[in-house]
PDB file of C-alpha atoms and ligand atoms in Angstrom:
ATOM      1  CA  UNK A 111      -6.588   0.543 -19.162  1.00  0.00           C
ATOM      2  CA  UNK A 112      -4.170   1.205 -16.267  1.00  0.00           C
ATOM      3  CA  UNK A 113      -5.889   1.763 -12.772  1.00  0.00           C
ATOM      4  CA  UNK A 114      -3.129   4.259 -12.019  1.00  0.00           C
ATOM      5  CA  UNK A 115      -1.605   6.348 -14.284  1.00  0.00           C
ATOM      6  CA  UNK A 116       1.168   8.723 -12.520  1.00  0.00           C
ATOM      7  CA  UNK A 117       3.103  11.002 -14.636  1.00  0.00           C
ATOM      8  CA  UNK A 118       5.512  13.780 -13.506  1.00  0.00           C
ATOM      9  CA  UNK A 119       4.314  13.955 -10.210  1.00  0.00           C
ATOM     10  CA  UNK A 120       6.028  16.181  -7.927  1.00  0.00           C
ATOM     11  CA  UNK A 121       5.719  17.361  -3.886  1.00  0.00           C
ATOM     12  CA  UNK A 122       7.933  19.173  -2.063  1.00  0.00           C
ATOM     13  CA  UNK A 123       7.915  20.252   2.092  1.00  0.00           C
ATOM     14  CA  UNK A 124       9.649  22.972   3.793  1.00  0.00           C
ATOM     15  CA  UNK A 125      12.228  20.372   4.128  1.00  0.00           C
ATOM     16  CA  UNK A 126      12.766  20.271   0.362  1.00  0.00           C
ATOM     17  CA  UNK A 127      11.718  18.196  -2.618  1.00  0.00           C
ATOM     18  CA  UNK A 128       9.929  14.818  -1.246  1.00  0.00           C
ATOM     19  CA  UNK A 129       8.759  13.477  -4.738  1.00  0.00           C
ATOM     20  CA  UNK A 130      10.735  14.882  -8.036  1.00  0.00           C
ATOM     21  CA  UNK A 131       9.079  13.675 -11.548  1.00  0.00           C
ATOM     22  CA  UNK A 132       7.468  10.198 -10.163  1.00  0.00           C
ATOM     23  CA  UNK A 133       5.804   8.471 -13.465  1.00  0.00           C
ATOM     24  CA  UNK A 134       3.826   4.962 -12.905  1.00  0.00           C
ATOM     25  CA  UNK A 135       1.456   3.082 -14.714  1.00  0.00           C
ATOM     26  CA  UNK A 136      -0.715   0.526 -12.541  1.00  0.00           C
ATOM     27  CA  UNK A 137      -2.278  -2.005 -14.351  1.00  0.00           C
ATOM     28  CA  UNK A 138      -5.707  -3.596 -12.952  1.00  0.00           C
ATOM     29  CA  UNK A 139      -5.290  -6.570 -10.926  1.00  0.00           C
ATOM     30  CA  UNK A 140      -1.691  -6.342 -10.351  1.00  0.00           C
ATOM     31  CA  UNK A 141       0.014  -6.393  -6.894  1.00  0.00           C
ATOM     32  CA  UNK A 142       2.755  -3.440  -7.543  1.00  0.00           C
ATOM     33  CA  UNK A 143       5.428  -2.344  -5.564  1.00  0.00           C
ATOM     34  CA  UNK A 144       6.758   1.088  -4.288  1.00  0.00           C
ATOM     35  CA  UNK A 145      10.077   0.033  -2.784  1.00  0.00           C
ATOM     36  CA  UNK A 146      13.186   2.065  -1.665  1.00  0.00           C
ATOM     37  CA  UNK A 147      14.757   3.060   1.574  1.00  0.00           C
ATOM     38  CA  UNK A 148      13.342   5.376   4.329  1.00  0.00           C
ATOM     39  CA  UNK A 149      12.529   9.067   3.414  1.00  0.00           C
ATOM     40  CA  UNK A 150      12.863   8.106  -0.237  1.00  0.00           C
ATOM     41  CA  UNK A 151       9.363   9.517  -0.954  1.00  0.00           C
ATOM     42  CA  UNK A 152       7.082   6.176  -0.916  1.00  0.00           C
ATOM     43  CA  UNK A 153       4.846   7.491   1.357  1.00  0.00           C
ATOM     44  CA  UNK A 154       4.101  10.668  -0.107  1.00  0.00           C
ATOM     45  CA  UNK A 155       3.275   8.954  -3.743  1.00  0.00           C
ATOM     46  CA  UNK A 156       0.845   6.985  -2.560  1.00  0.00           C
ATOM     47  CA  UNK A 157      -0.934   9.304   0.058  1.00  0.00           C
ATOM     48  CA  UNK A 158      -0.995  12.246  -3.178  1.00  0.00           C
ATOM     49  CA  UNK A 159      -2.204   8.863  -5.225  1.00  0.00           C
ATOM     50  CA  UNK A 160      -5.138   8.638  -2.360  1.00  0.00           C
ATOM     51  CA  UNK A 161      -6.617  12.024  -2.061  1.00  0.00           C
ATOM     52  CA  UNK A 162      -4.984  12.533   0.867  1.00  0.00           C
ATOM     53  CA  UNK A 163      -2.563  15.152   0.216  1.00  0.00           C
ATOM     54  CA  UNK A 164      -1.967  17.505  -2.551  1.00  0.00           C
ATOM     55  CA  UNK A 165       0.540  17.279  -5.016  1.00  0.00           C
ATOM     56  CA  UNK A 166       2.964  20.321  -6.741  1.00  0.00           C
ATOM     57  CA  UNK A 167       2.883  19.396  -9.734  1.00  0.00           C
ATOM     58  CA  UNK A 168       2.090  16.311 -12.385  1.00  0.00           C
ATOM     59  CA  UNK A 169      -0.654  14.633 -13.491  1.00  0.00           C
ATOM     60  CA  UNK A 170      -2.524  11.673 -11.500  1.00  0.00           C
ATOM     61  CA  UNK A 171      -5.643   8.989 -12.400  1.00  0.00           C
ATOM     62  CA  UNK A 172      -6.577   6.353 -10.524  1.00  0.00           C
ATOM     63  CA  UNK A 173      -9.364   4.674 -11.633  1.00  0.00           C
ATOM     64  CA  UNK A 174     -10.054   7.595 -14.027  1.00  0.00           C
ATOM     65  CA  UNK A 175     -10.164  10.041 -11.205  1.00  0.00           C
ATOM     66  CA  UNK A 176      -8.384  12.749 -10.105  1.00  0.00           C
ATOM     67  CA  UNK A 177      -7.455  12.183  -6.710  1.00  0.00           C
ATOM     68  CA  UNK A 178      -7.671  16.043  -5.800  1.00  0.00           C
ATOM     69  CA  UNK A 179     -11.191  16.941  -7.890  1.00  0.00           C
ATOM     70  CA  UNK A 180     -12.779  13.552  -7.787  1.00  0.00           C
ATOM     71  CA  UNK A 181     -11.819  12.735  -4.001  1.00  0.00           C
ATOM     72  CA  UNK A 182     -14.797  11.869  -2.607  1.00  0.00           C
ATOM     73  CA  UNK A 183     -15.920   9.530  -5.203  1.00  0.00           C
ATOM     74  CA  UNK A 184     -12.245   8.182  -5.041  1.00  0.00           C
ATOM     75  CA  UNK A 185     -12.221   7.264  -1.442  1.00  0.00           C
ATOM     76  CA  UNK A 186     -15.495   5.248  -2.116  1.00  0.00           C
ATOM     77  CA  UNK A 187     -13.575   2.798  -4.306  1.00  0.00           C
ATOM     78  CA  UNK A 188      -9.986   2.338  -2.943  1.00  0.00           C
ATOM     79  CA  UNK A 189      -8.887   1.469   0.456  1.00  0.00           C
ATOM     80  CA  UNK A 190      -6.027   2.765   1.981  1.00  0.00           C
ATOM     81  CA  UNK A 191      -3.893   1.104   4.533  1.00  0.00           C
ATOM     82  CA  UNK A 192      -1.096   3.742   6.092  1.00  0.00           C
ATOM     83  CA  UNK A 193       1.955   3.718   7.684  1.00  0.00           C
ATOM     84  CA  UNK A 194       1.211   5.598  10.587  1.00  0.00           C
ATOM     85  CA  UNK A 195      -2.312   3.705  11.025  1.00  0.00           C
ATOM     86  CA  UNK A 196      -3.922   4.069  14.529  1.00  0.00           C
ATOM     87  CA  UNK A 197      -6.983   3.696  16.519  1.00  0.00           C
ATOM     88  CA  UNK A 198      -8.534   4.607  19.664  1.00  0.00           C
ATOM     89  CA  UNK A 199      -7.047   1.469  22.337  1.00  0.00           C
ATOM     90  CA  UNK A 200     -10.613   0.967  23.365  1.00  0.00           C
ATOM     91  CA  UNK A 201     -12.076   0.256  20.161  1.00  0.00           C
ATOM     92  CA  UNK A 202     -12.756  -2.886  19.649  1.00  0.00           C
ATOM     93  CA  UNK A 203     -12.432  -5.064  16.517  1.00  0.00           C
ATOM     94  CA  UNK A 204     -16.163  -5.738  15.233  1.00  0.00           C
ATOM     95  CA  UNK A 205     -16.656  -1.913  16.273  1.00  0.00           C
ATOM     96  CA  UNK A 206     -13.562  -0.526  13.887  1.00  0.00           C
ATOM     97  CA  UNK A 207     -15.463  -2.622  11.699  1.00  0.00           C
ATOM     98  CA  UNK A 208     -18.664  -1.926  11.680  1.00  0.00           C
ATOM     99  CA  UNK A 209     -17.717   1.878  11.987  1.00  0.00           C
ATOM    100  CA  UNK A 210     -15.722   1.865   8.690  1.00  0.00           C
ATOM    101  CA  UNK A 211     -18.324  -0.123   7.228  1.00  0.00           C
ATOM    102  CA  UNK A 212     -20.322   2.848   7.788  1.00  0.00           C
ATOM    103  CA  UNK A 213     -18.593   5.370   5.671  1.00  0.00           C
ATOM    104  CA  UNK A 214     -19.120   3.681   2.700  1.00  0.00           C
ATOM    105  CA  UNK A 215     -22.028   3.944   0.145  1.00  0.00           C
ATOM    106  CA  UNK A 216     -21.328   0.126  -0.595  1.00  0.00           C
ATOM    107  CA  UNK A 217     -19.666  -1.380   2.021  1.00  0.00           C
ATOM    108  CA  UNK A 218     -18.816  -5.044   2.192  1.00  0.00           C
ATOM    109  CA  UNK A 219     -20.412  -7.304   4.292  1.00  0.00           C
ATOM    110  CA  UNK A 220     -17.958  -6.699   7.760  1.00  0.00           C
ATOM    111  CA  UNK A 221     -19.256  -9.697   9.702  1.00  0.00           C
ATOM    112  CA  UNK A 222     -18.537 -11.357   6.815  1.00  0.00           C
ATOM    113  CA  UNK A 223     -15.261  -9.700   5.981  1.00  0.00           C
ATOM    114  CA  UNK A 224     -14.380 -10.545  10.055  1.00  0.00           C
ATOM    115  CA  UNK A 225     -14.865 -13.985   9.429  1.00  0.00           C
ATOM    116  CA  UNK A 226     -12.889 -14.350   6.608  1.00  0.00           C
ATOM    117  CA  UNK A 227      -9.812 -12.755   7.652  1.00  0.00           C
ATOM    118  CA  UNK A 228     -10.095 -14.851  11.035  1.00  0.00           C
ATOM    119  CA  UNK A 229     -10.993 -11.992  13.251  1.00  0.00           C
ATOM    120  CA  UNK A 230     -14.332 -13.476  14.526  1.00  0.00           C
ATOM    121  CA  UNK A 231     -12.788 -14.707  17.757  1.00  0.00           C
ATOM    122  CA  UNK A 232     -11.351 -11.560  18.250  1.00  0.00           C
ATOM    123  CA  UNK A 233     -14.102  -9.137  17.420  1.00  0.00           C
ATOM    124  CA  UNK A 234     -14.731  -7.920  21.046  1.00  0.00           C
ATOM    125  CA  UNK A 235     -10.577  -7.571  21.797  1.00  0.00           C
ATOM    126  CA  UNK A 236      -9.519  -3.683  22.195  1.00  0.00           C
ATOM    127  CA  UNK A 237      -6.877  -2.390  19.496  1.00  0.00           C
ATOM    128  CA  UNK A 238      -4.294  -1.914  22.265  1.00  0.00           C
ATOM    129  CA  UNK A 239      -4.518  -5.283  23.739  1.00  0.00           C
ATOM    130  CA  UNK A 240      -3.924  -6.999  19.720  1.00  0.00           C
ATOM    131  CA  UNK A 241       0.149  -8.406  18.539  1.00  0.00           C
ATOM    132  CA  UNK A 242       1.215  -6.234  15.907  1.00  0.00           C
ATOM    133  CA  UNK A 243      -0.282  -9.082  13.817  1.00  0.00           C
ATOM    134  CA  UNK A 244      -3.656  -9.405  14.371  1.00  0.00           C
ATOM    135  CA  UNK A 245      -3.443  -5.446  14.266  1.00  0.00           C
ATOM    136  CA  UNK A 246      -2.279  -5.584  10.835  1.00  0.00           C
ATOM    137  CA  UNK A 247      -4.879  -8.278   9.951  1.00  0.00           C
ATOM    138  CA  UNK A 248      -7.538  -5.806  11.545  1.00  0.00           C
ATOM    139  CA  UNK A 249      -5.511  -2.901   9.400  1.00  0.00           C
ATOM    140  CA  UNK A 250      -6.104  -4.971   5.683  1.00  0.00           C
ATOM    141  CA  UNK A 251      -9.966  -5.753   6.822  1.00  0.00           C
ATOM    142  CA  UNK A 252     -10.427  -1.992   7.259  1.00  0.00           C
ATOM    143  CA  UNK A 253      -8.965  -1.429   4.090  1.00  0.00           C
ATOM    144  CA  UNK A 254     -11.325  -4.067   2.173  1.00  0.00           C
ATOM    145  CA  UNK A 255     -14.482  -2.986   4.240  1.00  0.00           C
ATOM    146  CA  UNK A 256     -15.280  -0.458   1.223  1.00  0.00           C
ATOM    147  CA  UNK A 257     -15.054  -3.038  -1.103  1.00  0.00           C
ATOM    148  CA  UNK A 258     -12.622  -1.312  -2.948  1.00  0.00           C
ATOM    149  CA  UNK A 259     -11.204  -1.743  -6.409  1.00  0.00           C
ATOM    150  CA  UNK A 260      -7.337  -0.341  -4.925  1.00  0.00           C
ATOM    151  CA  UNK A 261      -5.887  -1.316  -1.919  1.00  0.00           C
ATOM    152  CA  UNK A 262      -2.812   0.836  -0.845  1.00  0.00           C
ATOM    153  CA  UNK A 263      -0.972  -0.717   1.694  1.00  0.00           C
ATOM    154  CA  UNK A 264       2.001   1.393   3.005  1.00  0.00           C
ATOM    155  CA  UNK A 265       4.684  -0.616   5.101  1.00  0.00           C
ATOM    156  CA  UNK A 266       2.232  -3.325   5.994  1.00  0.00           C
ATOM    157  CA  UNK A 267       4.746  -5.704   7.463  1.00  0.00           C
ATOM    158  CA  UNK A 268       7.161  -3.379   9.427  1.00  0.00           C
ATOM    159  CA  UNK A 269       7.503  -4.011  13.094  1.00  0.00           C
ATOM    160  CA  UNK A 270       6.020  -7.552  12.411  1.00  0.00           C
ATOM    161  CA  UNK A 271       8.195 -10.743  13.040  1.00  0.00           C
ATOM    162  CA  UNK A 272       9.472 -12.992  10.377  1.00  0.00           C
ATOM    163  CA  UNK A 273       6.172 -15.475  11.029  1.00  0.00           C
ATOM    164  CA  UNK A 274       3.740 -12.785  11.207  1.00  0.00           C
ATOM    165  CA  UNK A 275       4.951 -11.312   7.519  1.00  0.00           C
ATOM    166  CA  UNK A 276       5.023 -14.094   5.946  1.00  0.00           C
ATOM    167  CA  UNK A 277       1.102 -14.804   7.098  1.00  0.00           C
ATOM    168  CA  UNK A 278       0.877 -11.204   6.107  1.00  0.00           C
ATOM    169  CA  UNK A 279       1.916 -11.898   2.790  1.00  0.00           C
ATOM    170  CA  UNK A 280      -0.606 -14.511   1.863  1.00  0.00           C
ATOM    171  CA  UNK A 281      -2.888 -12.321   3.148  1.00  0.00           C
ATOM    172  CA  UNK A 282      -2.074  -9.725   0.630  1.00  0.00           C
ATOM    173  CA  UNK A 283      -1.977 -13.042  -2.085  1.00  0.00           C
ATOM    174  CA  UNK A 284      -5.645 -13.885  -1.200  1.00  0.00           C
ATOM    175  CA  UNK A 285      -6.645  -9.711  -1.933  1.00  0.00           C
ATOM    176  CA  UNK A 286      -5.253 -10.099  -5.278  1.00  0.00           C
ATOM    177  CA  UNK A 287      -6.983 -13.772  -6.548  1.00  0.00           C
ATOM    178  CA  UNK A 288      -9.863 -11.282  -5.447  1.00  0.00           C
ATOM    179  CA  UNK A 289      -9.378  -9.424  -8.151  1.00  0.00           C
ATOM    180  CA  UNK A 290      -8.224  -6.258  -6.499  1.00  0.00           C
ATOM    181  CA  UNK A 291      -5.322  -4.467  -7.453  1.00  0.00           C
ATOM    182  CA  UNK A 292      -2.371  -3.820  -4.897  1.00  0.00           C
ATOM    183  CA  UNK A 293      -0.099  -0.952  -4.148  1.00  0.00           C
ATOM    184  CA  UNK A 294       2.383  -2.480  -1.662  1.00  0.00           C
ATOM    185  CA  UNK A 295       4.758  -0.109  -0.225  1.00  0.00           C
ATOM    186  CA  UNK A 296       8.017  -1.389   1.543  1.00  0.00           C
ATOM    187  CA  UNK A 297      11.395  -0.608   2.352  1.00  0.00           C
ATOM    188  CA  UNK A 298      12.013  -4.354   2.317  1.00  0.00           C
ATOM    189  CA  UNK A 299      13.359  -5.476  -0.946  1.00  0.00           C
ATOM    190  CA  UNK A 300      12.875  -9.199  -0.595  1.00  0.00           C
ATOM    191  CA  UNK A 301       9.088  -8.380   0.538  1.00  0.00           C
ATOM    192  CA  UNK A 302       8.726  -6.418  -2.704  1.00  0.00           C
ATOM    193  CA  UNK A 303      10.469  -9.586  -4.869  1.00  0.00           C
ATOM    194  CA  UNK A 304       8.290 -12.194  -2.809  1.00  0.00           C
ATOM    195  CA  UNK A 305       4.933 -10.368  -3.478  1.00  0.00           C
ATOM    196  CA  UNK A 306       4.874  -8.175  -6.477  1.00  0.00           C
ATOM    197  CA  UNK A 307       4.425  -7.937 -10.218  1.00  0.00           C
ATOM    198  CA  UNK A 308       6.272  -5.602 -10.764  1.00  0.00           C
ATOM    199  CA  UNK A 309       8.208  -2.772  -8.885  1.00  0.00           C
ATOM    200  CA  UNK A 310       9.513   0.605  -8.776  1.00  0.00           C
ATOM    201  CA  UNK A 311      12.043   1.474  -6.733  1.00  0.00           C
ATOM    202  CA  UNK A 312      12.262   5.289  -5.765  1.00  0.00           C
ATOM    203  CA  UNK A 313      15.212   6.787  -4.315  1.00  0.00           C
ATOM    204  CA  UNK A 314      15.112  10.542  -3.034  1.00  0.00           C
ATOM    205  CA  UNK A 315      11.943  11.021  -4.812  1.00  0.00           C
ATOM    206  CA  UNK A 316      12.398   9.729  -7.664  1.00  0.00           C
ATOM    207  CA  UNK A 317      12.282   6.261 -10.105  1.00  0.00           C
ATOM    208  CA  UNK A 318      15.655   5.131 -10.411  1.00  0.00           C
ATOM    209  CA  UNK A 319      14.323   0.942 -11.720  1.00  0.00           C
ATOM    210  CA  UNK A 320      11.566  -0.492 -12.668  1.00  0.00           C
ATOM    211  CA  UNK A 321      10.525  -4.170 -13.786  1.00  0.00           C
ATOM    212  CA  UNK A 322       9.303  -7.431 -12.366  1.00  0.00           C
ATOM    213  CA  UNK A 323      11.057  -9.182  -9.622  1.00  0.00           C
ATOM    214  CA  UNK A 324      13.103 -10.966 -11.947  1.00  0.00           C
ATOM    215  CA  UNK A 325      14.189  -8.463 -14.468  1.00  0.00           C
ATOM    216  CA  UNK A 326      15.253  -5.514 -12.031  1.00  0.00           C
ATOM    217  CA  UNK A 327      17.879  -8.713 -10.252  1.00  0.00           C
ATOM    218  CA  UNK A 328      19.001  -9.140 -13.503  1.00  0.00           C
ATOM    219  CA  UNK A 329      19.264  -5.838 -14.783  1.00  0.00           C
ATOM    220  CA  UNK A 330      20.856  -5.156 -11.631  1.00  0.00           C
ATOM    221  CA  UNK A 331      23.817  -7.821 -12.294  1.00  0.00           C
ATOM    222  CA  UNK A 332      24.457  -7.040 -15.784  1.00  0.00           C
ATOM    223  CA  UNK A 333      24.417  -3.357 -15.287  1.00  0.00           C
ATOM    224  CA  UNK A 334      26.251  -3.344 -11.914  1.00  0.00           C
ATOM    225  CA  UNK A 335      23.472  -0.795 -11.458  1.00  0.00           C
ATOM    226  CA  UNK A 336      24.244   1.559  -9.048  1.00  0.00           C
ATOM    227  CA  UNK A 337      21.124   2.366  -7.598  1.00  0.00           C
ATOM    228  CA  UNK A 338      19.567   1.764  -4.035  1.00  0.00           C
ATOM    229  CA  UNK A 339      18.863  -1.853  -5.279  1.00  0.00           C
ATOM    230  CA  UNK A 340      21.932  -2.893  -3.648  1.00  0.00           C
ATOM    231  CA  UNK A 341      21.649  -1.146  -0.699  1.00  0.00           C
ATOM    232  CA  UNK A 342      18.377  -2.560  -0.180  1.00  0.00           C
ATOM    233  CA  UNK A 343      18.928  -6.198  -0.583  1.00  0.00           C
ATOM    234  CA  UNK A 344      22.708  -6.722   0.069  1.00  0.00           C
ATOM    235  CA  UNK A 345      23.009  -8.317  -2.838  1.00  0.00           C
ATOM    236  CA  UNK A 346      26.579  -9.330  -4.325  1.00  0.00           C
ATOM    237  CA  UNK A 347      27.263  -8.869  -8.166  1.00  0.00           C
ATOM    238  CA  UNK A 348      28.001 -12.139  -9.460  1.00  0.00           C
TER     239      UNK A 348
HETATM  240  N1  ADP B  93       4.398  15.846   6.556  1.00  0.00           N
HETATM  241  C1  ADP B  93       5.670  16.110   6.231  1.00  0.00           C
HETATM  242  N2  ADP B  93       6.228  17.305   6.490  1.00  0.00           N
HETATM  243  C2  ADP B  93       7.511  17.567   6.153  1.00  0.00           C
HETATM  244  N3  ADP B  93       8.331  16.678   5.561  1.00  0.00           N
HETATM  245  C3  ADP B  93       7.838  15.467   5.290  1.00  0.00           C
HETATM  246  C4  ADP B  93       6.481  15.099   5.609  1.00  0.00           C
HETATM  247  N4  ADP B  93       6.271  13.836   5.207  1.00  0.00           N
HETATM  248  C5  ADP B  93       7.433  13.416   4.677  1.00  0.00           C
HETATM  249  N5  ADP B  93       8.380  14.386   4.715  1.00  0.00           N
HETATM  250  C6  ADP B  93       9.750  14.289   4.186  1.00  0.00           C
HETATM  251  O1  ADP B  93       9.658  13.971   2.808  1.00  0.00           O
HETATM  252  C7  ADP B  93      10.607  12.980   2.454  1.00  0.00           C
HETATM  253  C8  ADP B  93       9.885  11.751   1.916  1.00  0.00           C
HETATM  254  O2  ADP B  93       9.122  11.176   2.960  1.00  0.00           O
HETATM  255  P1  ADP B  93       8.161   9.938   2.749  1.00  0.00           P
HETATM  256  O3  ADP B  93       7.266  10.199   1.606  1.00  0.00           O
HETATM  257  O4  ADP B  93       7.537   9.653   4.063  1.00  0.00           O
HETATM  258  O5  ADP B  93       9.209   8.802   2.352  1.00  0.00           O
HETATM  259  P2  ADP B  93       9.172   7.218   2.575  1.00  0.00           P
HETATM  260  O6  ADP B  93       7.755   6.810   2.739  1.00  0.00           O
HETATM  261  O7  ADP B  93       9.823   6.668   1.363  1.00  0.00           O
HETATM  262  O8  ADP B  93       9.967   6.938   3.802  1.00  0.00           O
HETATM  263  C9  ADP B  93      11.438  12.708   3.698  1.00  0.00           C
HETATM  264  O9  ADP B  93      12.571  13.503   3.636  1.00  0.00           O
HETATM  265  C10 ADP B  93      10.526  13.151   4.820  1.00  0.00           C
HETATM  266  O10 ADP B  93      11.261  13.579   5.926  1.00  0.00           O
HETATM  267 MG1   MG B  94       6.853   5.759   4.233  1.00  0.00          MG
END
């Protein structure tokens, strides 16, 4: 069975149509990609996919829930990671923790989880005072502290340097030989290729490819597909 089903799904603001007839399938224990340029509607898919905003139109499961109607129940078993992800500068880490720890029926164990993702040293540092790194590490704890199922994880590596995402990345390797299933959202193509199973790439809210890493390149070159593949990794034809 597919964690997330997506079909039609539609969303528009007073600036116009953000998401036009999105359709996905997400199958369990995959790391999937949402990938396409800025404003192209990622962000919107996967907050409608999370409960946290309503859709237009379409139909959406995720784990056999409706995000809207079942949201509650939903937010116990996913974890959600977003773009515009903040926290008070004073907190400190072992507090975020231990206070998102608290809003779930079945958390994990956060010491635990602090250890594991190498945060232990840092547990009494203030969220201001971390490197975009370690806030991102502190970000993908806080979505894991549920013990979720889903893990949404919406431009993860932006603003990071090139040695910080790559660390990033293995740390979004090391969620999936966990067994949970990943929705990665990026606007950087070769992040999407080094990470993910498969990939959809949306442009101006809507699906306009989707494959594995492998078959949208090659699609891509035998097609001369004109589609925001290009645009997004420079690639030549050959
Ligand atoms: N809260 C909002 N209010 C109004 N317009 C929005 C809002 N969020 C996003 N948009 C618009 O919807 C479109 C899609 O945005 P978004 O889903 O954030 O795309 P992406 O994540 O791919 O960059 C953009 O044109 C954006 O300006
Ligand atoms: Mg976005």
């Amino acid at each position: 069975m597919a964690v997330i089903e997506i079909n039609d799904l539609s969303k528009s603001y007073r600036s116009g149509k953000a998401v036009d007839g999105v359709s996905l399938r997400v199958e369990r224990g995959e790391i999937f990609g949402i990938a396409g340029p800025n404003g192209a509607g990622k962000t919107t898919v996967v907050e409608c996919a999370s409960g946290l905003r309503r859709r237009d139109g379409g139909t959406l499961r995720v784990l056999g829930l409706d995000p809207q109607s079942d949201r509650r129940e939903l937010l116990q078993r996913i974890g959600v990671q977003l773009q515009e992800a903040a926290l008070p500068d004073a907190i400190k880490v072992g507090e975020a923790l231990r206070m998102y720890a608290s809003f779930y029926d079945k958390p994990a164990d956060w010491r635990e989880l602090m250890d594991e993702w190498g945060l232990t040293d840092k547990r009494r540092a203030g969220f201001a005072s971390l490197s975009g790194g370690w806030k991102q590490r502190l970000f993908i704890a806080l979505a894991l502290v549920g013990d979720p199922e889903v893990v949404f994880l919406d431009e993860l590596t932006t603003g990071l340097d090139p040695s910080a995402r790559r660390t990033t990345w293995g740390l979004v390797r090391t969620m999936r030989e966990r067994g949970v299933t990943v929705v990665l959202v990026t606007h950087f193509m070769d992040e999407a290729e080094a990470l993910c199973d498969r990939i959809a790439i949306i442009d101006r809210g809507r699906v306009v490819a989707e494959g594995s890493p492998d078959e949208l390149i090659r699609r891509a070159k035998s097609d001369s597909l004109d589609n925001a593949f290009f645009a997004l990794t420079g690639r030549e034809t050959a």
